Every structure is written in C-alpha cells, then in structure tokens.
mmCIF file of C-alpha atoms and ligand atoms in Angstrom:
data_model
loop_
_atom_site.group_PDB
_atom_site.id
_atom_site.type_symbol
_atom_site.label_atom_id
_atom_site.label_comp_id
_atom_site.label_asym_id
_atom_site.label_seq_id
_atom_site.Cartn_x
_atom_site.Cartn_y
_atom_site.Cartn_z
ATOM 1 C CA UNK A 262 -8.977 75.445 342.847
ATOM 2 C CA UNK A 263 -5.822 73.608 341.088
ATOM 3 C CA UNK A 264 -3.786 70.930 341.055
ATOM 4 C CA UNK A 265 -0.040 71.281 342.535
ATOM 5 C CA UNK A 266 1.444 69.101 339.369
ATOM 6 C CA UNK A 267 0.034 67.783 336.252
ATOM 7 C CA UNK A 268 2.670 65.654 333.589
ATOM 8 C CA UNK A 269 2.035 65.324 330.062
ATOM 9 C CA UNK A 270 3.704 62.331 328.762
ATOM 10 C CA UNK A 271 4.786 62.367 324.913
ATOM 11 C CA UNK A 272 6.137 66.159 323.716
ATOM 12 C CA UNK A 273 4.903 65.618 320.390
ATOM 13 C CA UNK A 274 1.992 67.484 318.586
ATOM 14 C CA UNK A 275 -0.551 66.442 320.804
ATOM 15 C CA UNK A 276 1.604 66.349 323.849
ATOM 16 C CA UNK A 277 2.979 70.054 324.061
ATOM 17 C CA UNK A 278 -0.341 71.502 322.840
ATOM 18 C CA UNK A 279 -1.895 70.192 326.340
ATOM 19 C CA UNK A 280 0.936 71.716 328.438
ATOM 20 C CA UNK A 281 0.571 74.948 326.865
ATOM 21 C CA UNK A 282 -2.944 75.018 327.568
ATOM 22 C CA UNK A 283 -2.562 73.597 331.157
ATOM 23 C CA UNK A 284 -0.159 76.398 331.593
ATOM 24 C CA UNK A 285 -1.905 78.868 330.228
ATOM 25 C CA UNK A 286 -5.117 78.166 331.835
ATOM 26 C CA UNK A 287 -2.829 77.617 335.138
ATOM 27 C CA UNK A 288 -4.662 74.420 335.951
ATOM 28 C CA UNK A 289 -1.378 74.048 338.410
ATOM 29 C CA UNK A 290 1.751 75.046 339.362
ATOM 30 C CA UNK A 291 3.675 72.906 337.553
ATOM 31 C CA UNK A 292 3.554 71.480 334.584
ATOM 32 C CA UNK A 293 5.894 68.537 333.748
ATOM 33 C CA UNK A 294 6.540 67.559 330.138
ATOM 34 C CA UNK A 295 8.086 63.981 329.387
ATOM 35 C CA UNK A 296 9.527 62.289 326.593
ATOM 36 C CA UNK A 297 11.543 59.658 325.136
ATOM 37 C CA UNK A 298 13.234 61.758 322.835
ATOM 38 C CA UNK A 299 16.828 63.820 324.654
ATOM 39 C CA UNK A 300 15.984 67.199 324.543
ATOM 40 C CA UNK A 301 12.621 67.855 323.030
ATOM 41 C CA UNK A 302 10.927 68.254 326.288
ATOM 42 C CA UNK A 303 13.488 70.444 327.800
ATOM 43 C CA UNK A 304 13.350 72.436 324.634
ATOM 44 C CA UNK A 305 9.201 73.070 323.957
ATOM 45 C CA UNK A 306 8.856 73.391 328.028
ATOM 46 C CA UNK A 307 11.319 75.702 328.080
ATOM 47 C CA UNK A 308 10.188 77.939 325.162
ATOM 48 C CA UNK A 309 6.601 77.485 326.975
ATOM 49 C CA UNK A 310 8.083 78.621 330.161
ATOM 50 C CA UNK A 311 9.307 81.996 327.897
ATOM 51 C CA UNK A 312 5.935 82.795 326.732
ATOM 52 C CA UNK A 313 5.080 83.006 330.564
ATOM 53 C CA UNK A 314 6.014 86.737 331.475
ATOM 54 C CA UNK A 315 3.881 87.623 327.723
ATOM 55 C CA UNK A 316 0.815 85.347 328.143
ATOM 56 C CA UNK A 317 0.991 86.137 332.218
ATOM 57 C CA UNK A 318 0.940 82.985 333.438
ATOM 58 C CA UNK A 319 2.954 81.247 336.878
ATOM 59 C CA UNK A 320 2.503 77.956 336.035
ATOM 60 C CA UNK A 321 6.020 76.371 335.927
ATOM 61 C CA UNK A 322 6.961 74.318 332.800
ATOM 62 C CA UNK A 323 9.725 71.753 332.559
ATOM 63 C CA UNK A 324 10.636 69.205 330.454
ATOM 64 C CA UNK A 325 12.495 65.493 331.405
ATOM 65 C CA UNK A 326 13.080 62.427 330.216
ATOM 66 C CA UNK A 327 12.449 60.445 333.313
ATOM 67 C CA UNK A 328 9.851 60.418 335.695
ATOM 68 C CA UNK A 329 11.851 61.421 338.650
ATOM 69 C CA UNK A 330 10.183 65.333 338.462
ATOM 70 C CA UNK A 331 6.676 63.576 337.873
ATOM 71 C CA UNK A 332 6.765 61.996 341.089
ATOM 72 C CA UNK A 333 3.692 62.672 342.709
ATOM 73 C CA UNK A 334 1.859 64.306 340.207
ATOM 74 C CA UNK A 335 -1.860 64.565 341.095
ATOM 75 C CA UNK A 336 -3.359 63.602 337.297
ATOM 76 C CA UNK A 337 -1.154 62.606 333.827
ATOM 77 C CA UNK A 338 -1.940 62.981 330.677
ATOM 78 C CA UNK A 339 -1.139 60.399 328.456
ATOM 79 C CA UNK A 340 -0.059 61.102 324.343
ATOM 80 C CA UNK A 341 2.867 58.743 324.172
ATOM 81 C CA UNK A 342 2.735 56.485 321.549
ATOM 82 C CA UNK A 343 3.802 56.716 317.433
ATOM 83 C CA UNK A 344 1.834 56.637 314.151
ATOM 84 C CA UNK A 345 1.588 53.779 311.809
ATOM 85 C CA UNK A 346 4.387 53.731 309.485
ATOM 86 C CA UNK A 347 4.719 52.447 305.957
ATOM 87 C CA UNK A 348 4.851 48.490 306.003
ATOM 88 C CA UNK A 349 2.860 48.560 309.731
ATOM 89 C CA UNK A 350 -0.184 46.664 310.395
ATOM 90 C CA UNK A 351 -3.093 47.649 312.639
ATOM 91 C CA UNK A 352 -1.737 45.307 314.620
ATOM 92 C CA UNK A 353 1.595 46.411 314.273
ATOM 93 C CA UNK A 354 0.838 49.532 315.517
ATOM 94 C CA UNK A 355 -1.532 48.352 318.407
ATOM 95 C CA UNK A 356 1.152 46.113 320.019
ATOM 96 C CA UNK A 357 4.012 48.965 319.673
ATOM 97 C CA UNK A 358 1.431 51.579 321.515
ATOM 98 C CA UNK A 359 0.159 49.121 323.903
ATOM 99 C CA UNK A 360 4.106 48.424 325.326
ATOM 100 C CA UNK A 361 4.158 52.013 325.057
ATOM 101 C CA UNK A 362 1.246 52.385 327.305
ATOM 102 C CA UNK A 363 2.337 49.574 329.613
ATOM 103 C CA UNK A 364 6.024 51.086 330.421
ATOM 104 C CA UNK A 365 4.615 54.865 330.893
ATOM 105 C CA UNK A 366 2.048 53.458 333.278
ATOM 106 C CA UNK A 367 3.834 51.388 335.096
ATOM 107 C CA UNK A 368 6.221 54.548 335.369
ATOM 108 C CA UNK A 369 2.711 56.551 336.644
ATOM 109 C CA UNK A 370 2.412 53.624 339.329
ATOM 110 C CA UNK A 371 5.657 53.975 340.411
ATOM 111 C CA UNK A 372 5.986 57.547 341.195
ATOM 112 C CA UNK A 373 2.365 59.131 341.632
ATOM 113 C CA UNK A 374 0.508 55.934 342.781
ATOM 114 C CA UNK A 375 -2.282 58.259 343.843
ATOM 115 C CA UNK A 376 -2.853 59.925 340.612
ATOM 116 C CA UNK A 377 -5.726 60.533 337.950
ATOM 117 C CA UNK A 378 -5.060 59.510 334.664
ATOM 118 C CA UNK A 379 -6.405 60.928 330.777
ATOM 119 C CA UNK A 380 -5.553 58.405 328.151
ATOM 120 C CA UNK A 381 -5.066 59.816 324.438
ATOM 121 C CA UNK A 382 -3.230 57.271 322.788
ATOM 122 C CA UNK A 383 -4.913 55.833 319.961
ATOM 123 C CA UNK A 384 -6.466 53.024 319.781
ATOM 124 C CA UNK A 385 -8.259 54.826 322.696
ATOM 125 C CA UNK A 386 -10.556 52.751 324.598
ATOM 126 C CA UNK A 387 -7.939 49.893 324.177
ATOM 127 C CA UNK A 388 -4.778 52.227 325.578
ATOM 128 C CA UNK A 389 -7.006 53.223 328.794
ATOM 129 C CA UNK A 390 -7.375 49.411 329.365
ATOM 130 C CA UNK A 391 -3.905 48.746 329.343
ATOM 131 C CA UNK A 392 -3.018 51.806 331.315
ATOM 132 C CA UNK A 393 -6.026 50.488 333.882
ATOM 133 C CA UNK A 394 -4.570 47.332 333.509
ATOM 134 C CA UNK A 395 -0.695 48.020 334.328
ATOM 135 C CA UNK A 396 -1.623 50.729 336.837
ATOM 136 C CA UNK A 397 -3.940 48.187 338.757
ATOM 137 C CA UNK A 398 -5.615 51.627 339.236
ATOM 138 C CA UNK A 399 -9.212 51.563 340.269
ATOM 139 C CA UNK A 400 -11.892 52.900 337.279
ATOM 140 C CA UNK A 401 -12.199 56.087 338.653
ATOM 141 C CA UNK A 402 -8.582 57.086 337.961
ATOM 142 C CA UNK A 403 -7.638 55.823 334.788
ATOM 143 C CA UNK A 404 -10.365 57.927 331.811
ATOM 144 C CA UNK A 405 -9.973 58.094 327.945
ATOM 145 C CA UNK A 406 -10.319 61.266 325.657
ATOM 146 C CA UNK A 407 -12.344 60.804 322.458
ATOM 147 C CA UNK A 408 -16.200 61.826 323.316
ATOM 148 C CA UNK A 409 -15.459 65.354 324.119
ATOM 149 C CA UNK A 410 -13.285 65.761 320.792
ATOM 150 C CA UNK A 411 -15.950 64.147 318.929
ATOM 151 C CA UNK A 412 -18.946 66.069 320.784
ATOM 152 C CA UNK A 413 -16.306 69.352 319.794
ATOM 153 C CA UNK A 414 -16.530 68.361 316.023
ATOM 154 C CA UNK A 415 -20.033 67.691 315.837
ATOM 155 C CA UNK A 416 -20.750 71.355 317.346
ATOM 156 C CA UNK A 417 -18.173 73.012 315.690
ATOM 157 C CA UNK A 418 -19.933 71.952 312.080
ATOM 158 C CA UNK A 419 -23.503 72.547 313.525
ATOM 159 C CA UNK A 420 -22.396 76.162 314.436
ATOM 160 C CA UNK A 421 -21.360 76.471 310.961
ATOM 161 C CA UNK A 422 -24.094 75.233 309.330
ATOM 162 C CA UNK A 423 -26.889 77.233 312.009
ATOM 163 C CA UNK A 424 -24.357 80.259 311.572
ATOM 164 C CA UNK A 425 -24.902 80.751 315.648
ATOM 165 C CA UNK A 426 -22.266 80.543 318.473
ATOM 166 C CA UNK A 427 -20.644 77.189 319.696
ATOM 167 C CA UNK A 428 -21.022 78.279 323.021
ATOM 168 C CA UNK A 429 -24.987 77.538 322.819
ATOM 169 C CA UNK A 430 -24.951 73.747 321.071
ATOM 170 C CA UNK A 431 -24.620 70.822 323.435
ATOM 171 C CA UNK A 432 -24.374 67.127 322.582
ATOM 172 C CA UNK A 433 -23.746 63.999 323.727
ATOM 173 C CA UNK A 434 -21.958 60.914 321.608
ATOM 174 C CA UNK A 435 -21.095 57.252 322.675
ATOM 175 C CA UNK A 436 -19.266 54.045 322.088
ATOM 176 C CA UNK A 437 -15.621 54.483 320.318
ATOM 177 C CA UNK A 438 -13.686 56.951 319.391
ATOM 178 C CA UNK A 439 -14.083 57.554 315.061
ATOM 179 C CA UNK A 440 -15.886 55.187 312.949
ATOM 180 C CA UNK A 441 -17.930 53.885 315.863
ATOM 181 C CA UNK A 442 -19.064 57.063 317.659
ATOM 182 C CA UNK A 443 -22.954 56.806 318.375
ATOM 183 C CA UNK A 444 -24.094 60.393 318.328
ATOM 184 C CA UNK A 445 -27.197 60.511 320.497
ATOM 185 C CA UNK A 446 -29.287 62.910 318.357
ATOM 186 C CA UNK A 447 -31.782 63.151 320.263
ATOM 187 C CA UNK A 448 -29.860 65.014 323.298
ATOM 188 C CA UNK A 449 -27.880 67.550 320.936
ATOM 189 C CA UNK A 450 -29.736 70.999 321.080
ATOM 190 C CA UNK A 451 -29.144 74.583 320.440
ATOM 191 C CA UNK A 452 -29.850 76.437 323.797
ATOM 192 C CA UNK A 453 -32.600 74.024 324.679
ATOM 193 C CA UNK A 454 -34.724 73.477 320.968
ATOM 194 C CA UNK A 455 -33.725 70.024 320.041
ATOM 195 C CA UNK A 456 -31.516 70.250 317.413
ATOM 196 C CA UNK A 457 -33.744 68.304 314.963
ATOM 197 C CA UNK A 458 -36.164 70.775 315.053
ATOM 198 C CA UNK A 459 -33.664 73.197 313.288
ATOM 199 C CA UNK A 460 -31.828 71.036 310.732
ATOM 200 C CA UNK A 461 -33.847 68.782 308.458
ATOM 201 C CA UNK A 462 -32.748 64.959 308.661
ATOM 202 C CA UNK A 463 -30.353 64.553 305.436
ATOM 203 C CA UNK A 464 -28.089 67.491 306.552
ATOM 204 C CA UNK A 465 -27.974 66.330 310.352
ATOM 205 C CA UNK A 466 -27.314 62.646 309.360
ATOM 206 C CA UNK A 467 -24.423 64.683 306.776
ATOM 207 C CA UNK A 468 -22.839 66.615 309.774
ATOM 208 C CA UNK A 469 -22.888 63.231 311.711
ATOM 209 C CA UNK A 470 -20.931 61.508 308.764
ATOM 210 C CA UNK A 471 -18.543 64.432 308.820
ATOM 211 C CA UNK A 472 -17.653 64.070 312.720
ATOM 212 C CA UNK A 473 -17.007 60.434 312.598
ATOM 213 C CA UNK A 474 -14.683 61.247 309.987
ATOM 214 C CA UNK A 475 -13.225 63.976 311.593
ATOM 215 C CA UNK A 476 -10.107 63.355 312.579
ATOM 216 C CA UNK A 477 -9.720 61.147 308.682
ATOM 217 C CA UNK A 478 -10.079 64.391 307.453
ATOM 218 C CA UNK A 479 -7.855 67.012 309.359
ATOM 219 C CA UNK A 480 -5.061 63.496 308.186
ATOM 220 C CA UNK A 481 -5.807 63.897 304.822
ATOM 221 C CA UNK A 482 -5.479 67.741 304.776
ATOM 222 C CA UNK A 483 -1.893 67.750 307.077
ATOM 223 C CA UNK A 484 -0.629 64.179 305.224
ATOM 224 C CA UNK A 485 2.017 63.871 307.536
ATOM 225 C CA UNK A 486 0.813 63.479 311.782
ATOM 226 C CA UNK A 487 -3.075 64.196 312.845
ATOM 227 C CA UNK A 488 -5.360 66.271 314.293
ATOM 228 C CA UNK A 489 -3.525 68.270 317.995
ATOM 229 C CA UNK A 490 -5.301 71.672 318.715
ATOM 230 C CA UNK A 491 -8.838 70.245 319.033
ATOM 231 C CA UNK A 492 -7.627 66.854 320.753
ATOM 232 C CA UNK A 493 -5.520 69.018 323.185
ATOM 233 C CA UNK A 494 -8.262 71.143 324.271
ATOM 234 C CA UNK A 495 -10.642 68.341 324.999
ATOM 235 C CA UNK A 496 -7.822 66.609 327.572
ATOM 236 C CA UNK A 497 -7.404 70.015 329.065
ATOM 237 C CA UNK A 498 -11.296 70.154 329.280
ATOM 238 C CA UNK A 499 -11.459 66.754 331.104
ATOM 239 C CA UNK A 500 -8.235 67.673 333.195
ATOM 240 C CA UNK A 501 -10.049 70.623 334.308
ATOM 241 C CA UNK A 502 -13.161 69.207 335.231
ATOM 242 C CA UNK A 503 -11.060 66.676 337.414
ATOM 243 C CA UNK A 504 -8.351 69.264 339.521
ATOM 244 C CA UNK A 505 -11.177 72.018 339.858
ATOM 245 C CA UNK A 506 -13.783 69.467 340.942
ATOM 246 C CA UNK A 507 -16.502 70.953 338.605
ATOM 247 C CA UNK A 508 -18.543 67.449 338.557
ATOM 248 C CA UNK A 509 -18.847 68.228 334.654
ATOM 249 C CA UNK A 510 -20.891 66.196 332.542
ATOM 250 C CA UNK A 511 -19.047 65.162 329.876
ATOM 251 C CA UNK A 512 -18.393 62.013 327.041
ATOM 252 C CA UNK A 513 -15.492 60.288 328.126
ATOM 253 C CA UNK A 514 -14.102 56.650 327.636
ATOM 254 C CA UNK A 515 -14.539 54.674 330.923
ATOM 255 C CA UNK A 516 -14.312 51.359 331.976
ATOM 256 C CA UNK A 517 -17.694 49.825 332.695
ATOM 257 C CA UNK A 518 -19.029 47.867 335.369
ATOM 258 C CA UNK A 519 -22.297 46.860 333.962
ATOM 259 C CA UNK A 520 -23.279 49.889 332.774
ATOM 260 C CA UNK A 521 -25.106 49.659 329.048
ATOM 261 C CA UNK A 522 -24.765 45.541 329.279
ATOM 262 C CA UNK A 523 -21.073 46.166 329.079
ATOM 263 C CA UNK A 524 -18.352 44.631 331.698
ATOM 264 C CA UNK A 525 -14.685 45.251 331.486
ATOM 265 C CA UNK A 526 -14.488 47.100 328.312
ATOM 266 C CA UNK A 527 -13.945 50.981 327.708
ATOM 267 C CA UNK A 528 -16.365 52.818 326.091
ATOM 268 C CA UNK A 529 -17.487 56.712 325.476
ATOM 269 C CA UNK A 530 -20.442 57.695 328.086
ATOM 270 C CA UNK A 531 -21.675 60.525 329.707
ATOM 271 C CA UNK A 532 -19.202 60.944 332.693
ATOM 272 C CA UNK A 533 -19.214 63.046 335.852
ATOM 273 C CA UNK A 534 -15.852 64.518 336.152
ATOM 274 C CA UNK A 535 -14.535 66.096 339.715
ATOM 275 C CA UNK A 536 -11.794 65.552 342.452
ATOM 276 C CA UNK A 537 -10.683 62.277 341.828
ATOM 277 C CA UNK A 538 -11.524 61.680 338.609
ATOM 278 C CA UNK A 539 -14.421 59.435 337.198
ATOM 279 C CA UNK A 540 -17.448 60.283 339.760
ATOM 280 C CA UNK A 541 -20.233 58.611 338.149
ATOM 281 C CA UNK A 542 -21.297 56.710 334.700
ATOM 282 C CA UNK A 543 -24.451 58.286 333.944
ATOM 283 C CA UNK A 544 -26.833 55.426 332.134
ATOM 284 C CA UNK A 545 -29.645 56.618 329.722
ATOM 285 C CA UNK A 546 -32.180 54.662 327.907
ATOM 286 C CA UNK A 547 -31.656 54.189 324.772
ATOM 287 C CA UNK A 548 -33.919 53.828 321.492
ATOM 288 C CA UNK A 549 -33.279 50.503 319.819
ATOM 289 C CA UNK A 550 -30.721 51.900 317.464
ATOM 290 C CA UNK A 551 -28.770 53.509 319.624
ATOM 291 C CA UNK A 552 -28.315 50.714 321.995
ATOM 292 C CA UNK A 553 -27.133 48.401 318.599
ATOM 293 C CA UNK A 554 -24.827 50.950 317.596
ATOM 294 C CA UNK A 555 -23.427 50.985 321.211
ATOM 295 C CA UNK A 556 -23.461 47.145 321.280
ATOM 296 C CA UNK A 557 -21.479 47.178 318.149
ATOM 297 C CA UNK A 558 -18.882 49.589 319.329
ATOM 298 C CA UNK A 559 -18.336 47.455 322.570
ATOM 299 C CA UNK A 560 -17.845 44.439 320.365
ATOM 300 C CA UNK A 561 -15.270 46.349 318.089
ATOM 301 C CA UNK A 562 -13.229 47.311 321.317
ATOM 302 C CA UNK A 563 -13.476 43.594 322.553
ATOM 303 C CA UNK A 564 -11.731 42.678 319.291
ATOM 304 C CA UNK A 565 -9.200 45.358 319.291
ATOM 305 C CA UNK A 566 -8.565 44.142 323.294
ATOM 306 C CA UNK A 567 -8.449 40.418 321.935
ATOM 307 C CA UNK A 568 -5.812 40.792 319.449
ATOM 308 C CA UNK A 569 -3.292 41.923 322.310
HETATM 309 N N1 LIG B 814 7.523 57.552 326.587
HETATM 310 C C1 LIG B 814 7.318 58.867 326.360
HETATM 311 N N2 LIG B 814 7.097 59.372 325.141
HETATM 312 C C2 LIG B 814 7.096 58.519 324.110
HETATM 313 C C3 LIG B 814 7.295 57.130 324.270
HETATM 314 C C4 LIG B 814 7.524 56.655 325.589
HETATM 315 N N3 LIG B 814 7.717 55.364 325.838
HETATM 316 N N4 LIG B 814 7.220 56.566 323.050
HETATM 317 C C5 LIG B 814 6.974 57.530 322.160
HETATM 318 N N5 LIG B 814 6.894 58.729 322.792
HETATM 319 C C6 LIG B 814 6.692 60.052 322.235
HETATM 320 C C7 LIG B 814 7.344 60.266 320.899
HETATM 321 O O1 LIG B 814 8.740 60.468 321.055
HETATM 322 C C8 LIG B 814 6.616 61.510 320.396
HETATM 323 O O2 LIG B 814 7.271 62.705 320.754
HETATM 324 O O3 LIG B 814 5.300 60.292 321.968
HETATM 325 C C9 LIG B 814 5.250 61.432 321.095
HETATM 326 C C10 LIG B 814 4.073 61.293 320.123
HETATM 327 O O4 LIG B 814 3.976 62.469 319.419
HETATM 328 P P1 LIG B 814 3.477 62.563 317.882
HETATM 329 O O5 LIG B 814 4.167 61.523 317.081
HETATM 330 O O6 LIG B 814 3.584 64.000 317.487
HETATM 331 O O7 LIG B 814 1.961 62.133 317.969
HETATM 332 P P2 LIG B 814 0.717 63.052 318.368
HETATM 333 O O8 LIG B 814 0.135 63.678 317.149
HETATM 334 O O9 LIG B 814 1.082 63.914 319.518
HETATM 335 O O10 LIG B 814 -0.332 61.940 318.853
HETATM 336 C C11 LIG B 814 -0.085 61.227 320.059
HETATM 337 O O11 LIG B 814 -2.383 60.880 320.588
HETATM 338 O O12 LIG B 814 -4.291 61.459 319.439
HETATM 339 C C12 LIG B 814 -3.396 60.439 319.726
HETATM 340 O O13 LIG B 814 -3.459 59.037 317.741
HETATM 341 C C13 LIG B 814 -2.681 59.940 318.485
HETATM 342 O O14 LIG B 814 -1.753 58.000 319.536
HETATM 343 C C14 LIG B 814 -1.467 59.304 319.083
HETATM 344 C C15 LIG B 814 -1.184 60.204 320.285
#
C-alpha cells in the first residue's frame, strides 16, 4: 500500500529531509518538492532522484515552483515558512508564517482538493488552523506534527539513560508543541513495566525538562536554522500511517471538537492515523494535573490564534 503522489512544500532543511525519506521509504511514486526559491527544488530533487539507482529506490523526485505538478496529490506536507530574524517579533514572525500558510493552502485547495494534509510550520497548532481554515478542509484532513517529535525526544533520552533499545519505550505527550508539551507519565513504559518503576522521580521529571527543551537545544548547538532529521522523520511517520492505512496510534496536533473541554483549537492527542487521515481522537482521563497542564496549553494556543 502507497500513495500515487505526496508534495512537500518548502525545500529547506526540514523540507528536503521529508522527501528523501518519502522516497526512500517509497511511500509513493512520486514525490513532488516545492518552493519559493528558482531552482532549489529542481536542484535537491534532482540530486535525490541521483541517489535513486544507489539507495534502490523508484520513487520519482521532482522539484517546482508552482503547484501545477502537485495537482492532485493525495497528502502534502507542509514546512514552508521562515525563521525569526534579527529585529522580528513573535508576532512578526507569526503573521509572516501565517500568510505563508494561507497562500500554500489555498494553493493545496486549488489543485488536490481531496488531499490529506501534515502541518510543520511553527507556531504549530496555530499553522494547522490556518491551513484548516483556508483549506475549508474538514478535521480529518488537515493534522499537525509536534507530538511524535516530542514523544521521539523523550525516548531517545530514556534509551540513553536505561542504556536499552528505542525500539522497546513507548509514550504518549499532549497539548503544544515545546514549552507546553504535557508528557503523560503515566503511559510511557519500557516493553510494558511502567516507566516509573525503572527511573526514580528527579531523573524522569530531568528527562521531561530536557524534551520540552528539545528542539531549544539542537538551536543552540547549530546557531544558525533548527532541528530537521528528527522533525522529518516524525512527518514521514504520520505520512505513513495515513497512505498505508496502518490506523497508528500516535500524538498528533488536531483540531478538536469537544474532545478534552476543548472546541476549535489544535492541540497534541493521541490520534488514529489511516486512509484519509485523522480517524479518531482518542480521549483519556486524566489526573488533575494533567488535565491543568492541558487546559493551559489550549489557552496558550487560543492566544497565539487571537493575536492573528
Ligand atoms: N511557498 C513555498 N515555500 C516557501 C514559502 C512559500 N510561500 N515561503 C518560504 N518558503 C520556503 C523557504 O524558501 C525555505 O526554503 O520554506 C523553506 C523553509 O526552510 P528553512 O528556512 O530551512 O526552515 P526549516 O528548518 O526547514 O523549517 C521549516 O518547519 O519545523 C518547522 O519551525 C520550523 O517553521 C519552520 C519549518
């Protein structure tokens, strides 16, 4: 199972990472690369396409700067957008990504009115909104990317510190993407054993502090740009779930409908991914914490959402 076409939009870090990895996990035939910029697309799909006949994949990859070869594309995945620059506000930066957003998916309406849509443009939960918004897409089409990125972190570092394999930690976060991640503890184990019963309090609760601040500190070891390989492979991981219909259960930004006391605002849940996109929010009960922390995420979102 695959999808016939699957377009990246943005070529930059974050961008080109996912269509090599679309392409090399042939999640389709083709894979369509787009860009603002003349020539940059072209050039990394091209170079992509070269690695083909070594890597052994026959997933076509082209670049474009317009959307004429994304037209009908069956799911998009969306990195356009730039980083603040010196002398640019939050806000700044939040209204030159959100008309970013808003002209690539009204593009995405335009030519694959059918398709699924991954959101990766920070601010996250705000950018699926918009492209929700502008689409007029229904929920189930239009996801965001930050819980399986930030579920990634937190197992990468409690591999490390249990010196076992990633393959055998799972975990489960909520609410935003960064500073106001809920981590749900309490369903993060190692094969099964509850992960609390291996790592004492004051180290979990230091691992937790380290994944919110993941992607701060990948920044402040590059200095210039931000995190790519890990972000990449969570869209790929979402975009896979969708195309090959593998009903996955996995944290992902979606707009809720009531779900968690929360109406019309994005925000990281457990998700079941298949055809189609968004199958199901999955709603758990929550201690009294948890369900403040996730309160206070939805509230920071709001904010974000009011200041467009
Ligand atoms: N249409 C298409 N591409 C665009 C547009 C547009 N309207 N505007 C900007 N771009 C392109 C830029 O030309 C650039 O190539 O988006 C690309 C962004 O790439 P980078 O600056 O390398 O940023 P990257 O690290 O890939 O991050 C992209 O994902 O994780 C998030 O916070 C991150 O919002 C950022 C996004």
């Amino acid at each position: 199972m695959s999808a016939r076409k699957i377009t990246v939009v943005g070529a930059g870090h974050v961008g080109e990472a996912c269509a090599q990895r679309l392409a090399e996990k042939e999640l389709c035939e083709e894979v369509v690369l787009i860009d603002i910029l003349e020539g940059i697309p072209q050039g990394k799909a091209l170079d992509q396409w070269e690695s083909a006949p070594v890597e052994g994949f026959d997933t076509r990859v082209t670049g474009a700067n317009d959307y004429g070869p994304a037209e009908d594309s069956d799911l998009f995945i969306v990195t356009a957008g730039i980083a603040r620059k010196p002398g640019m506000s939050r806000d700044d930066l939040l209204r030159t990504n959100a008309g970013i957003v808003r002209s690539v998916s009204a593009e995405i309406a335009r030519v694959a009115p059918e398709a699924v849509v991954i959101v990766v443009s920070n601010p996250l939960d705000v950018m699926a909104w918009v492209a929700k918004e502008t689409t007029g897409f229904p929920r189930e089409r239009v996801i965001g990317m930050a819980g399986v990125l930030d579920t990634a972190r937190f197992r990468s570092f409690i591999a490390l510190e249990l010196d076992v394999s990633v393959e055998d930690i799972q975990a489960m976060v909520l609410g935003g993407h960064g500073d106001t991640m809920v981590p749900l503890v309490s369903c993060t184990s190692v094969s099964g054993i509850p992960v609390s019963r291996l790592i004492p309090p004051e180290r979990l609760a230091a691992i937790v502090e380290r994944t919110r601040n993941g992607g701060a500190e990948i920044v402040a070891h590059l200095k210039t740009g931000s995190a790519y390989y890990a972000p990449s492979a969570a869209a790929v991981q979402m975009a896979e779930a969708i195309v090959r219909n593998k009903r996955r259960i996995l944290p992902a930004a979606a707009c809720l409908e009531g779900e968690y006391g929360q109406e019309g605002v994005y925000l990281g849940v457990p998700c079941k991914l298949g055809a189609g996109g968004l199958m199901e929010v999955l709603e758990l009960e929550l201690s009294e914490s948890e369900a403040e922390a996730l309160a206070r995420s939805a509230e920071h979102v709001r904010q974000v959402m009011a200041r467009l």
